[in-house]
C-alpha positions as a printed NumPy array, in Angstrom:
array([[-20.22 , -43.217, -15.366],
       [-22.356, -40.766, -13.251],
       [-19.941, -41.294, -10.24 ],
       [-17.098, -39.829, -12.473],
       [-19.37 , -36.74 , -13.874],
       [-19.769, -35.833, -10.224],
       [-16.299, -36.166,  -9.286],
       [-15.014, -34.166, -12.41 ],
       [-18.014, -31.574, -11.678],
       [-16.869, -31.117,  -7.94 ],
       [-12.847, -30.689,  -8.992],
       [-13.817, -28.095, -11.858],
       [-16.199, -26.308,  -9.405],
       [-13.901, -26.289,  -6.659],
       [-11.068, -25.261,  -9.068],
       [-13.262, -22.172, -10.609],
       [-14.607, -20.853,  -7.036],
       [-11.004, -20.701,  -5.896],
       [ -9.529, -18.828,  -8.513],
       [-10.883, -15.483,  -7.46 ],
       [ -9.654, -16.14 ,  -3.922],
       [ -6.024, -15.067,  -4.249],
       [ -5.375, -11.782,  -2.88 ],
       [ -2.477,  -9.705,  -1.225],
       [ -3.104,  -9.28 ,   2.51 ],
       [ -2.467,  -5.37 ,   3.356],
       [  0.764,  -4.951,   5.391],
       [  0.8  ,  -4.336,   8.788],
       [  2.791,  -1.073,   9.532],
       [  2.937,   2.115,  11.001],
       [  3.497,   5.316,   8.93 ],
       [  4.895,   8.491,  10.764],
       [  3.626,  11.932,   9.245],
       [  5.385,  15.121,  10.747],
       [  5.587,  18.82 ,   9.98 ],
       [  8.816,  20.615,  10.888],
       [  8.588,  24.146,   9.756],
       [  7.299,  24.186,   6.205],
       [  8.4  ,  20.673,   5.431],
       [  6.39 ,  17.452,   5.415],
       [  8.183,  14.347,   6.428],
       [  6.528,  11.016,   5.94 ],
       [  8.698,   7.986,   7.413],
       [  7.834,   4.088,   7.556],
       [  7.874,   3.817,  11.5  ],
       [  7.457,   0.024,  11.977],
       [  6.027,  -3.311,  10.881],
       [  6.116,  -4.97 ,   7.612],
       [  8.384,  -3.605,   4.814],
       [  6.509,  -1.895,   1.827],
       [  7.147,  -2.164,  -1.97 ],
       [  8.029,   1.124,  -3.308],
       [  5.798,   0.333,  -6.314],
       [  2.926,  -0.2  ,  -3.721],
       [  2.88 ,   3.178,  -2.107],
       [  0.873,   6.383,  -2.919],
       [  1.02 ,   9.61 ,  -1.002],
       [ -2.032,  11.797,  -1.328],
       [ -2.022,  15.598,  -0.307],
       [ -5.586,  17.24 ,  -0.093],
       [ -6.97 ,  14.615,  -2.496],
       [ -4.028,  15.016,  -5.014],
       [ -1.752,  11.855,  -5.635],
       [  2.179,  12.951,  -5.222],
       [  3.908,  11.608,  -8.241],
       [  5.762,   8.334,  -7.364],
       [  9.113,  10.111,  -8.612],
       [  8.677,  12.737,  -5.949],
       [  8.863,   9.802,  -3.441],
       [ 12.161,   9.062,  -1.499],
       [ 14.222,   6.429,  -2.784],
       [ 13.818,   2.987,  -1.174],
       [ 16.581,   0.811,   0.036],
       [ 18.422,  -1.641,  -2.524],
       [ 15.657,  -3.997,  -2.434],
       [ 13.133,  -1.316,  -3.64 ],
       [ 11.42 ,  -1.583,  -0.331],
       [ 10.572,   0.647,   2.77 ],
       [ 11.419,  -0.627,   5.943],
       [ 11.471,   0.753,   9.42 ],
       [ 13.127,   3.883,   9.72 ],
       [ 13.34 ,   4.804,   5.979],
       [ 11.817,   8.21 ,   4.778],
       [  9.173,   7.765,   2.291],
       [  8.526,  11.468,   1.251],
       [  9.762,  14.924,   2.063],
       [  8.387,  17.872,   0.53 ],
       [  6.476,  21.017,   1.033],
       [  3.766,  21.261,   3.726],
       [  2.5  ,  24.636,   2.617],
       [ -1.261,  24.843,   2.901],
       [ -1.572,  21.183,   3.357],
       [ -4.707,  19.94 ,   5.304],
       [ -4.568,  16.118,   4.693],
       [ -2.146,  13.526,   4.326],
       [ -2.746,  10.015,   3.337],
       [ -0.446,   7.074,   2.722],
       [ -2.182,   4.306,   0.661],
       [ -0.962,   0.907,  -0.061],
       [ -2.237,  -0.692,  -3.545],
       [ -1.845,  -4.427,  -4.254],
       [  0.469,  -4.897,  -7.359],
       [ -1.741,  -7.999,  -8.368],
       [ -5.388,  -7.248,  -7.252],
       [ -5.322,  -3.196,  -7.565],
       [ -7.019,  -3.503,  -3.821],
       [ -6.234,  -0.611,  -2.068],
       [ -5.833,   0.276,   1.641],
       [ -5.394,   3.481,   3.664],
       [ -2.316,   2.806,   5.914],
       [ -2.61 ,   6.254,   7.538],
       [ -4.65 ,   9.566,   7.043],
       [ -3.445,  12.592,   9.114],
       [ -5.255,  15.938,   9.595],
       [ -2.382,  18.627,   9.395],
       [ -2.805,  21.963,  11.603]])
């Protein structure tokens, strides 16, 4: 009886402690940020594809509305060579591209660029 209780406690404890261990690993990707005249261009340069729902563009501390991002491919993912954003660079000082996990809410800054 004691052995069954110990085994049952071990199984339940193992289950409970591994529940919080599930997370999305951040993508390994390279993002290109470029200014051409007064136009800010952000593109996926290489690496893992990015779900369009997981990408945030932040200019000078203000998040760009997701509807202003470029349309992703047919699979709703940005892949190498695809444009993520095109907009005005007027007076912009810093640009960040942030990945946000759709399951945990964890966020990782993929790139942060100071504009001149």
